[in-house]
Amino acid sequence: MSESICFGPMTQATSVEAGPTTGTAIRLQGLTKHFGDVRAVDGVDLEIADGEFFSMLGPSGSGKTTVLRLIAGFEQPTDGVITLAGADVTGTAPFERDVNTVFQDYALFPHMNVLENVAYGLRVRGVGKAERLERAREALGTVRLQHVSDRKPTQLSGGQRQRVALARAIVVRPKVLLLDEPLGALDLKLREQMQVELKQLQRELGITFVFVTHDQEEALTLSDRVAVFNDGRIVQLGTPREIYEAPQTEYVATFVGTSNVFGPDEARAVLGREGRFALRPEKISLFSAGESAAGSISARGVVAETIYLGTGRRVVVDLEAGQRLVVLEPSTAVAPVGRGDSVVAAWRPDDLVPLA
Amino acid sequence: MRRIGSFLSTHAWARLTLLLTAPLAWLVLVYVVALAALLLTALWSVDSFTGEISKSLTFANIKEIATESLYRTVTLRTIGVALMVTVIDVVIALPIAFYMGKVASPRARRLLVVAVLTPLWASYLVKAFAWRSLLSEGGLVDWVLNPFGGGSPGYGLTAVVLTQAYIWLPYVILPIFAGMERVPDSLVEAAGDLGASTSTTLRTVVLPLLLPSVIAGSIFSFSLTLGDYISVNIVGGANQMLGNLVFTNVGAANNLPLAAAIALVPIIIMLGYLAAVRRTGALDNL
């Protein structure tokens, strides 16, 4: 089941490639960027569809932000082609590209008030004063900030600045909005609230969002598709469900969420199979010793540690075969296990994800 | 020792007093007392017969400066030269500071900072005389410009402006460079991202943010030129500036009270300039 999903995005990408460029917001071909000896971006091929919420996920230094800056035009690629809405924009300046960026530090102009900030993109395009202020107010209304339009950016809270930056970017009605870790500086509660607002905004405006984040949960929650970056390359591309349920490599399995990874030796010892496998903690059930679940793979072990999480408990089990398993026990568990208990860990064979 | 330490750590006013007494006393002595002495001296007069200073207070000197056309001409000339020097320095400093702050690699930036600072190590007199030799008849400027039908402007106000602009340039570049470094790259990128061309970005984002630094630099070049009397003597020909008048009155004319009254003029101009600048709010971010 998981493998058939796995090929989903590839067939989709091929079909887009074969047809005309309409429907493709961004196409990157062989995109490469070197900074001195460092290959920040190393041959990225990617197509992002019109109206898609696309996330680039990876740790810092994985090249995701550089790809974003290359699309925006702040950096010029060492090699490769960038196509926006069918037009080759490689080598053009940022102000010649129909994309707008929401910066990580918001980059609001400190010498202008909120309304002037939002109207800036219209002002430099020569839109008349009355119209640009009208449209800026409208954009501020979209992010529910009309009441602060006379304030200076320094007088706003982090969440407000973030929304002003959004309004400033959408007021010029770009085809593509690039967001560089826009929620990184906000506290957790505000971040969750802004995630919902971003998703709603994207649905209402229908423009393509390219969202850079190192937060895997954020990427999974918001996106239509996710590209996982490592060392300047895309290591996996797919829907959030594909990325989470069917990681293709150990890197993706451990970077996106938590995984128990069985290397070749452990796979042979515990599973009796050849190859490498990943297993999500929430797919494992725990039973007292002696019980067993029909149709499951099971292994005996001893509980080494339990950690309360609120939504459940994380239970660390040392298997007899030597492997250490992390298990997510739901808060609804009938018979919670304790430290030192002998248990049987069991999971369905389907939940084992083969890794490359 | 311990007792003093614990007393100080619990009494903030005692700490402040200890810390500030010496510098405050110095400030009061150097600035306030000196200014007061200057003002007082300006109110004295000189007996034209004996040449002795009479310490009875009179506004005669100040009245003379306010009414004599000579002083008005020299004041306007001095302000004009100071303004020219400031404009030239700011126009030269802006692109240099922009290159240093936003374009150059870190290595090139360090080299440029050194290059800007190095002339400050050379003596003022040496630099002024260097310009005298450059601008002399048959000097380097003549030699370079003659083939094009030009020539040295000779000694005069133009030479004073050139020399002063050269000497004070580092004092204008450095604050603007420091201000440029404080302008986040992302603001420049954001302006371009929103559709502003490079020149529009400079005009609408970079320059307004640099205004406090430009003003800081202009205070240096303007006030330093305002008080200068050396380079006008060396390359200024027969022209007089306020500084010369002070110098001549202290020395040759032996009229210290009048010199003090003349010295008040640049101080008043600077106070006016600072007040005007303050009103623009440009000093808030200094």
XYZ file of C-alpha atoms in Angstrom, chain B residues 167-284:
118
model
C 40.952 66.505 5.166
C 37.527 65.876 6.719
C 36.364 63.138 4.324
C 37.214 60.212 6.684
C 35.083 61.808 9.398
C 32.120 61.706 7.025
C 32.740 58.254 5.533
C 33.051 56.458 8.863
C 29.657 57.347 10.405
C 27.877 56.732 7.096
C 29.668 53.395 6.729
C 28.677 52.463 10.291
C 25.086 53.434 9.509
C 25.167 51.446 6.266
C 26.296 48.342 8.141
C 23.317 48.719 10.463
C 20.840 48.707 7.574
C 19.818 45.027 7.382
C 20.434 43.379 4.010
C 16.927 41.987 4.188
C 15.457 45.518 3.941
C 17.331 46.109 0.695
C 16.227 42.692 -0.547
C 12.628 43.313 0.532
C 12.509 46.569 -1.441
C 13.809 44.809 -4.573
C 11.436 41.936 -3.944
C 8.472 44.336 -3.870
C 9.437 45.731 -7.248
C 11.807 48.607 -6.467
C 14.740 49.058 -8.837
C 18.175 49.615 -7.324
C 17.958 53.411 -7.528
C 14.424 53.427 -6.073
C 15.640 51.194 -3.224
C 18.472 53.619 -2.489
C 16.146 56.614 -2.573
C 13.213 55.201 -0.600
C 14.832 52.783 1.845
C 18.595 53.158 2.211
C 18.889 56.963 2.239
C 16.089 57.615 4.749
C 17.618 55.033 7.088
C 21.056 56.588 6.611
C 19.884 60.124 7.313
C 21.001 60.122 10.973
C 24.458 58.875 9.946
C 24.701 61.435 7.144
C 23.801 64.155 9.612
C 26.345 62.856 12.117
C 28.990 63.010 9.382
C 27.867 66.453 8.268
C 28.180 67.759 11.833
C 31.838 66.763 11.732
C 32.690 68.257 8.342
C 30.580 71.383 8.898
C 31.826 72.235 12.388
C 35.443 71.355 11.677
C 35.465 73.563 8.573
C 33.688 76.305 10.449
C 36.528 76.562 12.955
C 39.450 76.038 10.597
C 42.062 78.771 10.171
C 45.126 76.837 9.023
C 44.271 75.666 5.526
C 42.781 79.026 4.613
C 46.158 80.545 5.503
C 48.013 77.930 3.477
C 45.881 77.641 0.324
C 43.294 80.405 0.752
C 45.242 83.275 -0.785
C 44.055 86.579 0.632
C 40.701 85.220 1.780
C 39.667 85.430 5.394
C 37.482 83.057 7.350
C 36.165 83.354 10.891
C 39.088 81.332 12.204
C 41.601 83.760 10.688
C 39.866 86.725 12.194
C 40.054 85.119 15.623
C 43.722 84.301 15.027
C 44.623 87.798 13.874
C 42.790 89.462 16.730
C 44.448 87.259 19.319
C 47.873 87.823 17.761
C 48.627 90.819 15.595
C 45.689 93.028 16.597
C 46.031 92.131 20.261
C 42.283 92.367 20.791
C 41.359 89.268 22.806
C 37.793 90.465 23.623
C 36.961 90.936 19.924
C 38.493 87.539 19.111
C 36.260 85.986 21.776
C 33.224 87.712 20.299
C 34.087 86.409 16.812
C 34.599 82.908 18.222
C 31.017 83.004 19.475
C 29.746 83.153 15.877
C 30.600 79.564 14.811
C 29.392 78.309 18.194
C 26.022 79.984 17.639
C 25.850 78.648 14.064
C 26.549 75.095 15.299
C 23.929 75.399 18.034
C 21.429 76.543 15.415
C 22.390 73.652 13.125
C 22.041 71.095 15.936
C 18.677 72.532 16.947
C 17.440 72.315 13.349
C 18.707 68.750 13.024
C 17.147 67.794 16.337
C 13.793 69.001 15.110
C 13.925 66.535 12.175
C 14.237 63.693 14.682
C 17.407 62.501 12.986
C 19.347 62.487 16.255
C 16.954 60.014 17.889
